[in-house]
Amino acid sequence: MNTVIIINLNGNAFHLEEPGYQALRAYLERAQGQLKDNPDKAEIMADLEQAIADKCAHFLRPHKNVLIAAEIDAVLKEMGPVQTDGEAPAGGTAAPEQADTRTGGAPAAPKRLYQIRQGAMLSGVCAGLAAYFDIDVTIVRILFVALTLLTGGLWVLAYVAMMLVVPFANTGEEHAAAAGAPFNAQEVIDRAKKHYGEFKDSKEWRRHWRQQRREWRRKWHESAYWWGHNLQRNVHTFSTGAGYGSHLGATLLIPFLAVLNALLFCLWIAAIISLATTGGIFGWAVAGSVPLWVAILILMFVYGVIARPLRHARRAIYFSTSGYGYLWFAAWYEILSVGVLIVVGWFAYTHVPPVHEFFQHFAQNLSTMWNNVVNSFRHSASHTSAWLDACLSAAGSAFLALRG
Amino acid sequence: MTSDQKFGPLRKGLLEFLILQIISADKVYVADMMKRLQDTDFATQEGTLYPLLSKMRREEFVDYEWQESESGPPRKYYKLTAKGKTQLAEFKDYWAYLNTTINQLGR
């Protein structure tokens, strides 16, 4: 048993089974889509409907007045897909099912005027008109206000009339028809995307901006801890249990890192002292053209680059140890570092004569260092000004030569 | 690609002239045209024929008139216009010329 639908084909009534009706409807909608730019669309559609009606009539007998789905399929197959010049025929007969799967022939959706509640200021008449004519609702509103002013308020009556006469778009299908858009899943998705884009661009942009900044900060932190996290992962990798293993790894790594860091720091300080007092690093003379302050800056930079991964590794270990355990590790690390510094300092003071001398004449050395740095800065500054003078006078003479 | 598929576009291009030829003999309606074409390689369907006829009418090669039929609704009977007759004559000349060209190139 099947539902029967009565249809009108070019003035002839037919009883169709529901699936047959769906197939016929799809065929005719596709035909309309194919013919949407054809000036004779209405006439061709009438001809097609008449031809279908003639074919359908062949299946009817005095005691058989309903067309079953298979019969409709046969009729549509006989009709063949509606083709216009733009489309090459598929060499012979193509079944309507095949035709339906082609993307080109989306059925043209009917367009109707509705009042649209969403985004309405009063009743949604302007929004409906904007959707119907596919223009911005603001333009419609300005037009309405202008017309109201020009007609001395009479246009308000027109608005009220439309408010009363034009129906509301309630269902999704009606909303689609208001803008003349076909109503199917893809369209709904596209529209949702479009609305999301509008929403993002307009009133919620501030919130989005804040979100974005949070995101950037998070990413920045992530990249800053890259080294650390890598190391942390390694700690986890060679450990058996997460808690115990990372604890063990941390206990082993912390002294190593602390000693390494302290030694590096000592080396850096020694390099700076030797640079400031002798003009070279541990007997290795810096190229004469590089001013002392530049050399010190470079040294600081190099130290920063080398020390950075160590610092992150340390932080990673703090992170990998759960709870407040990291406090113990931090204390452990600092004590070790300071201890190493003291040991190295004491060793240098007692075993390396220059360092012993340096500390004995600490105040004097400090002023020597300072003077060296300041002089080097002044020197390079005067160099720069002399160079600038030379450039200016050269430019001046060139200018004079050109004028002369 | 079979030769049948290759000849598809050729047949499509010729269909218009074949219809001119069919109509030139006598006034015909669409079912008649289809019956004539049915057993040839140019067998076609309403889905193709109606849009084509409407285009040919817009280009003023054919015209139609309504005629009552004993069974069913009135039918559109197509006939050639003067322009359509000229077009058909031109086509026949051109077809003969193509034939000659093809045959001569083969020698």
XYZ file of C-alpha atoms in Angstrom:
511
model
C 0.000 0.000 0.000
C 1.332 3.409 -0.938
C 0.215 7.000 -0.474
C -1.249 8.471 -3.638
C -0.719 12.070 -4.638
C -2.855 13.881 -7.162
C -0.967 16.156 -9.492
C -1.799 18.527 -12.303
C 0.231 18.089 -15.480
C -0.548 20.926 -17.853
C -4.225 20.788 -16.945
C -4.531 16.998 -16.584
C -5.033 15.387 -13.171
C -3.082 12.208 -12.378
C -2.905 9.923 -9.385
C 0.687 9.061 -8.566
C 2.261 6.847 -5.951
C 4.416 8.839 -3.550
C 7.873 7.616 -4.811
C 6.743 8.241 -8.389
C 5.655 11.726 -7.420
C 9.076 12.416 -5.881
C 10.846 11.224 -9.039
C 8.616 13.332 -11.281
C 9.072 16.371 -9.081
C 12.866 15.960 -9.146
C 12.766 15.620 -12.947
C 10.679 18.759 -13.425
C 12.734 20.782 -10.958
C 15.878 19.788 -12.749
C 14.299 20.724 -16.050
C 13.429 24.131 -14.626
C 16.998 24.547 -13.456
C 18.287 23.668 -16.935
C 15.896 26.104 -18.568
C 16.216 28.914 -16.068
C 17.882 31.230 -18.594
C 15.709 30.132 -21.481
C 13.216 32.785 -22.649
C 10.746 30.052 -23.598
C 11.030 28.274 -20.284
C 7.305 28.381 -19.477
C 6.336 27.073 -22.901
C 8.891 24.272 -22.878
C 7.843 23.254 -19.386
C 4.220 23.123 -20.552
C 5.244 21.017 -23.570
C 7.205 18.658 -21.343
C 4.348 18.332 -18.884
C 1.974 17.621 -21.755
C 4.316 14.992 -23.172
C 4.574 13.357 -19.747
C 0.797 13.489 -19.428
C 0.400 11.768 -22.833
C 2.825 9.036 -21.834
C 1.170 8.579 -18.470
C -2.208 8.251 -20.114
C -0.965 5.118 -21.891
C -0.676 3.338 -18.556
C -4.207 4.107 -17.458
C -7.219 1.807 -17.991
C -10.828 2.158 -16.873
C -10.021 0.102 -13.755
C -6.465 1.302 -13.229
C -6.336 4.976 -12.409
C -3.125 5.201 -10.330
C 0.371 5.364 -11.794
C 2.889 3.297 -9.877
C 6.461 4.441 -9.293
C 7.947 2.060 -11.896
C 5.643 3.475 -14.554
C 6.683 7.034 -13.767
C 10.323 5.952 -13.932
C 9.676 4.413 -17.365
C 7.978 7.602 -18.567
C 10.822 9.803 -17.345
C 13.389 7.499 -18.902
C 11.560 7.788 -22.187
C 11.471 11.571 -21.867
C 15.203 11.781 -21.372
C 16.993 14.515 -19.445
C 16.187 18.040 -20.476
C 19.169 19.347 -22.389
C 19.891 22.774 -23.712
C 22.638 23.805 -26.097
C 25.154 24.386 -23.360
C 25.141 20.739 -22.376
C 26.371 17.867 -24.484
C 24.043 14.882 -24.524
C 25.473 11.734 -23.013
C 25.245 9.893 -26.355
C 21.811 8.344 -26.473
C 19.451 7.912 -23.570
C 20.327 8.922 -20.037
C 18.132 7.831 -17.187
C 16.726 10.604 -15.015
C 18.513 9.150 -11.979
C 21.830 9.823 -13.677
C 20.683 13.260 -14.638
C 19.822 14.096 -11.052
C 23.315 13.387 -9.856
C 24.801 15.952 -12.183
C 25.806 19.023 -10.293
C 24.976 21.619 -12.912
C 21.226 21.307 -12.717
C 20.348 22.542 -9.250
C 16.662 23.320 -9.240
C 15.919 27.017 -9.257
C 14.376 27.869 -5.917
C 11.256 29.994 -5.793
C 11.728 33.445 -4.297
C 9.070 34.928 -2.088
C 8.698 38.043 0.011
C 8.604 37.351 3.734
C 9.010 39.316 6.914
C 12.142 38.168 8.690
C 12.163 38.437 12.472
C 15.897 37.844 12.856
C 17.697 41.191 12.899
C 14.425 43.079 12.557
C 14.056 46.568 14.006
C 10.270 46.735 13.919
C 8.606 43.872 12.167
C 11.149 42.575 9.694
C 9.682 44.097 6.540
C 12.950 45.787 5.633
C 14.942 42.643 6.399
C 12.572 40.662 4.176
C 12.903 43.161 1.333
C 16.670 43.182 1.734
C 16.744 39.389 1.481
C 14.411 39.437 -1.495
C 16.428 41.977 -3.485
C 19.733 40.685 -2.103
C 20.869 44.107 -0.846
C 22.020 45.346 2.533
C 19.212 45.845 5.029
C 20.651 49.224 6.026
C 20.115 50.545 2.507
C 16.487 49.443 2.626
C 16.008 51.142 5.973
C 17.583 54.400 4.822
C 15.345 54.245 1.754
C 12.297 53.722 3.957
C 13.202 56.627 6.236
C 13.884 58.861 3.224
C 10.559 57.888 1.634
C 8.766 58.546 4.917
C 10.275 62.024 5.117
C 9.590 62.757 1.451
C 5.964 61.632 1.616
C 5.348 63.510 4.811
C 4.861 60.327 6.821
C 2.491 58.652 4.367
C 5.060 55.945 3.630
C 4.553 54.666 7.149
C 1.177 53.444 5.940
C 2.910 51.416 3.254
C 5.094 49.862 5.918
C 2.079 49.063 8.075
C 0.311 47.571 5.071
C 3.284 45.319 4.340
C 3.463 44.409 8.018
C -0.098 43.185 7.856
C 0.000 41.548 4.418
C 3.456 39.986 4.026
C 3.730 36.621 5.817
C 6.462 35.769 8.294
C 9.260 33.413 7.398
C 9.029 30.737 10.068
C 10.504 27.537 8.695
C 13.985 27.105 7.313
C 12.456 26.521 3.923
C 10.648 29.852 4.065
C 13.825 31.605 5.119
C 15.537 30.057 2.130
C 12.717 31.146 -0.155
C 12.939 34.697 1.214
C 16.456 34.962 -0.198
C 15.726 32.728 -3.182
C 18.247 30.195 -1.951
C 17.744 26.475 -2.533
C 17.037 24.668 0.715
C 19.365 21.766 1.223
C 21.991 20.659 3.675
C 24.941 22.207 1.861
C 23.172 25.551 1.634
C 22.391 25.523 5.333
C 26.045 24.830 6.091
C 27.185 27.595 3.756
C 24.776 30.052 5.315
C 25.926 29.087 8.803
C 29.508 29.710 7.747
C 28.592 33.087 6.292
C 26.785 34.106 9.461
C 29.711 33.001 11.551
C 31.986 35.179 9.434
C 29.713 38.198 9.911
C 29.473 37.607 13.627
C 33.205 37.373 13.904
C 33.736 40.546 11.942
C 31.303 42.751 13.776
C 30.106 42.950 17.319
C 32.101 40.157 18.866
C 35.437 41.202 17.444
C 36.679 42.568 20.748
C 36.132 39.298 22.534
C 37.810 37.495 19.665
C 40.744 39.839 19.809
C 41.235 39.031 23.481
C 40.973 35.332 22.738
C 43.495 35.736 19.975
C 45.932 37.483 22.260
C 45.580 34.740 24.849
C 46.283 32.259 22.119
C 49.392 34.130 21.039
C 50.650 34.300 24.603
C 50.076 30.589 25.020
C 51.942 29.842 21.817
C 54.775 32.109 22.842
C 55.119 30.342 26.150
C 55.020 27.023 24.389
C 57.868 27.970 22.097
C 59.801 29.462 25.020
C 59.533 26.180 26.873
C 60.270 24.110 23.826
C 63.684 23.151 25.036
C 62.429 22.502 28.479
C 59.527 20.345 27.383
C 61.756 18.355 25.105
C 64.013 17.616 27.980
C 61.069 16.875 30.187
C 59.876 14.335 27.659
C 63.312 12.729 27.673
C 63.208 12.501 31.416
C 59.874 10.743 31.117
C 61.168 8.491 28.395
C 63.994 6.969 30.360
C 61.966 6.723 33.514
C 59.751 3.766 34.316
C 56.987 5.400 36.322
C 56.034 8.996 35.666
C 56.276 10.261 39.252
C 59.182 8.235 40.518
C 61.069 8.252 37.228
C 60.919 11.979 36.715
C 61.891 12.464 40.323
C 64.916 10.254 39.834
C 65.797 11.990 36.549
C 65.476 15.363 38.203
C 67.613 14.323 41.143
C 70.343 13.213 38.735
C 70.045 16.153 36.357
C 69.763 19.023 38.830
C 73.357 18.811 40.178
C 74.701 18.398 36.689
C 72.824 21.453 35.465
C 73.705 23.487 38.523
C 77.439 22.796 38.139
C 77.332 23.409 34.404
C 75.511 26.679 34.840
C 77.793 27.922 37.604
C 80.914 27.021 35.597
C 79.535 28.766 32.571
C 78.811 31.834 34.651
C 82.380 31.833 36.042
C 83.782 31.474 32.560
C 81.664 34.380 31.367
C 82.730 36.664 34.234
C 86.376 35.699 33.706
C 86.059 36.416 29.979
C 84.578 39.846 30.629
C 87.271 40.700 33.195
C 90.039 39.571 30.910
C 88.487 41.492 28.042
C 88.185 44.680 30.062
C 91.659 44.550 31.616
C 93.781 43.088 28.823
C 91.691 43.858 25.728
C 91.524 40.164 24.799
C 89.768 37.023 25.941
C 92.177 34.679 27.737
C 95.064 35.906 25.639
C 93.086 35.700 22.409
C 93.122 39.261 21.113
C 89.926 40.728 19.818
C 90.203 42.197 16.339
C 91.414 45.765 16.722
C 88.536 47.376 14.865
C 85.901 46.037 17.313
C 85.342 48.483 20.179
C 85.469 47.061 23.686
C 81.806 47.713 24.470
C 80.745 45.875 21.330
C 82.919 42.923 22.362
C 81.272 42.881 25.800
C 77.797 43.009 24.213
C 78.695 40.103 21.942
C 79.993 38.165 24.937
C 76.744 38.780 26.832
C 74.742 37.648 23.861
C 76.773 34.470 23.448
C 76.374 33.711 27.152
C 72.619 34.276 26.844
C 72.385 31.874 23.916
C 74.371 29.147 25.678
C 72.684 29.579 29.051
C 69.134 29.687 27.677
C 68.654 25.958 27.033
C 70.120 25.196 30.449
C 67.623 27.542 32.083
C 64.727 25.945 30.238
C 65.954 22.482 31.093
C 65.935 23.460 34.737
C 62.384 24.807 34.468
C 61.295 21.674 32.687
C 62.545 19.593 35.574
C 60.582 21.771 37.968
C 57.507 21.184 35.830
C 58.034 17.471 35.545
C 58.095 17.064 39.313
C 54.544 17.080 40.491
C 53.171 19.134 43.387
C 55.490 21.344 45.436
C 58.482 19.090 44.806
C 59.897 21.664 42.462
C 60.507 24.019 45.407
C 63.006 21.541 46.815
C 64.659 21.216 43.437
C 64.865 24.970 43.038
C 66.493 25.319 46.458
C 68.789 22.369 45.699
C 69.793 23.963 42.413
C 70.526 27.399 43.897
C 72.553 25.989 46.777
C 74.609 23.885 44.373
C 75.164 26.807 42.006
C 76.288 29.165 44.745
C 78.457 26.418 46.201
C 80.182 25.836 42.871
C 80.691 29.588 42.473
C 82.296 29.845 45.905
C 84.527 26.827 45.276
C 85.656 28.109 41.889
C 86.197 31.621 43.295
C 88.197 30.290 46.216
C 90.262 28.027 43.929
C 91.003 30.922 41.572
C 91.864 33.223 44.463
C 94.308 30.787 46.000
C 95.809 29.096 42.941
C 95.710 31.624 40.094
C 98.000 34.622 40.776
C 96.340 37.074 38.360
C 92.970 36.473 39.962
C 94.542 36.901 43.393
C 96.007 40.199 42.268
C 92.771 41.221 40.641
C 90.820 40.758 43.852
C 93.520 42.489 45.896
C 93.273 45.565 43.723
C 89.550 45.108 43.255
C 88.510 48.762 43.608
C 91.350 49.935 41.442
C 90.664 47.281 38.851
C 86.999 48.158 38.792
C 87.780 51.788 37.983
C 90.291 50.668 35.326
C 87.632 48.469 33.788
C 85.078 51.239 33.839
C 87.515 53.737 32.303
C 88.427 51.272 29.568
C 84.813 50.748 28.648
C 83.983 54.477 28.728
C 87.065 55.348 26.697
C 86.288 52.738 24.123
C 82.777 54.107 23.838
C 84.042 57.701 23.499
C 86.622 56.628 21.014
C 84.146 54.864 18.781
C 81.758 57.804 19.179
C 84.403 60.266 18.009
C 85.229 57.832 15.212
C 81.627 57.879 14.186
C 81.384 61.677 14.303
C 84.589 62.032 12.271
C 83.186 59.611 9.750
C 79.941 61.575 9.625
C 81.879 64.842 9.138
C 83.790 63.315 6.266
C 80.569 62.093 4.662
C 78.893 65.475 5.034
C 81.807 67.432 3.610
C 82.069 64.961 0.708
C 78.365 65.358 0.015
C 78.727 69.149 0.321
C 81.588 69.321 -2.143
C 79.756 67.001 -4.516
C 76.744 69.269 -4.279
C 78.925 72.347 -4.956
C 80.615 70.599 -7.868
C 77.234 69.761 -9.354
C 76.025 73.341 -8.981
C 79.307 74.815 -10.299
C 36.291 6.009 -26.407
C 34.182 4.040 -28.845
C 33.442 5.430 -32.277
C 29.805 5.703 -31.217
C 30.808 8.138 -28.467
C 33.031 10.027 -30.881
C 30.187 10.496 -33.337
C 27.893 11.739 -30.547
C 28.696 15.439 -30.937
C 28.472 15.080 -34.720
C 24.977 13.623 -34.442
C 23.987 16.331 -32.017
C 25.067 19.026 -34.452
C 23.201 17.381 -37.322
C 19.956 16.843 -35.414
C 18.755 20.376 -36.082
C 19.117 19.930 -39.841
C 17.465 16.548 -39.797
C 14.473 18.072 -38.078
C 14.379 20.785 -40.752
C 14.386 18.000 -43.321
C 11.556 16.118 -41.598
C 9.431 19.232 -41.268
C 10.090 20.276 -44.887
C 7.924 17.400 -46.191
C 4.810 18.147 -44.227
C 3.507 19.730 -41.039
C 4.417 17.405 -38.196
C 4.042 17.263 -34.445
C 6.691 16.158 -31.989
C 5.527 12.557 -31.611
C 5.733 12.193 -35.417
C 9.252 13.543 -35.519
C 10.325 11.130 -32.828
C 8.735 8.239 -34.641
C 10.625 9.121 -37.818
C 13.916 9.378 -35.965
C 13.272 6.339 -33.788
C 14.908 3.734 -36.011
C 17.824 5.898 -37.076
C 20.997 6.743 -35.232
C 19.372 10.041 -34.390
C 16.730 8.615 -32.057
C 15.978 11.359 -29.589
C 13.788 12.170 -26.626
C 11.351 14.909 -25.643
C 13.836 16.235 -23.107
C 16.162 17.152 -25.961
C 13.640 17.877 -28.667
C 11.442 20.476 -26.976
C 14.272 22.828 -26.002
C 15.779 22.426 -29.490
C 12.486 23.207 -31.235
C 11.956 26.239 -29.037
C 15.417 27.478 -29.958
C 14.776 26.928 -33.662
C 11.525 28.826 -33.348
C 13.303 31.726 -31.674
C 15.743 31.747 -34.574
C 12.720 31.777 -36.902
C 13.546 28.584 -38.833
C 10.323 26.894 -37.753
C 6.918 27.918 -36.547
C 3.963 25.989 -35.219
C 0.199 26.093 -35.149
C -2.252 24.458 -32.799
C -4.446 21.740 -34.253
C -7.197 19.825 -32.554
C -6.720 16.071 -32.434
C -9.425 13.416 -32.297
C -7.872 11.919 -29.169
C -6.528 14.165 -26.429
C -5.543 17.787 -26.297
C -4.682 20.058 -29.248
C -1.214 19.508 -30.689
C 1.535 21.801 -31.929
C 2.150 21.171 -35.606
C 5.497 22.473 -36.792
C 6.233 23.856 -40.266
C 9.200 25.508 -41.965
C 9.448 29.245 -42.375
C 11.030 30.853 -45.436
C 14.200 31.319 -43.431
C 14.089 27.670 -42.441
C 13.800 26.589 -46.083
C 16.851 28.675 -47.005
C 18.728 27.206 -44.064
C 17.876 23.667 -45.136
C 18.984 24.352 -48.709
C 22.261 25.805 -47.461
C 22.791 22.797 -45.259
C 22.211 20.355 -48.107
C 24.710 22.198 -50.300
C 27.247 22.236 -47.540
C 26.684 18.545 -46.832
C 27.277 17.712 -50.493
C 30.432 19.809 -50.444
C 31.673 17.999 -47.314
C 30.968 14.659 -48.990
C 32.968 15.634 -52.050
C 35.828 16.926 -49.933
C 36.020 13.744 -47.884
C 35.941 11.535 -50.951
C 38.530 13.573 -52.839
C 40.946 13.693 -49.912
C 40.932 9.909 -49.828
C 42.421 9.630 -53.310
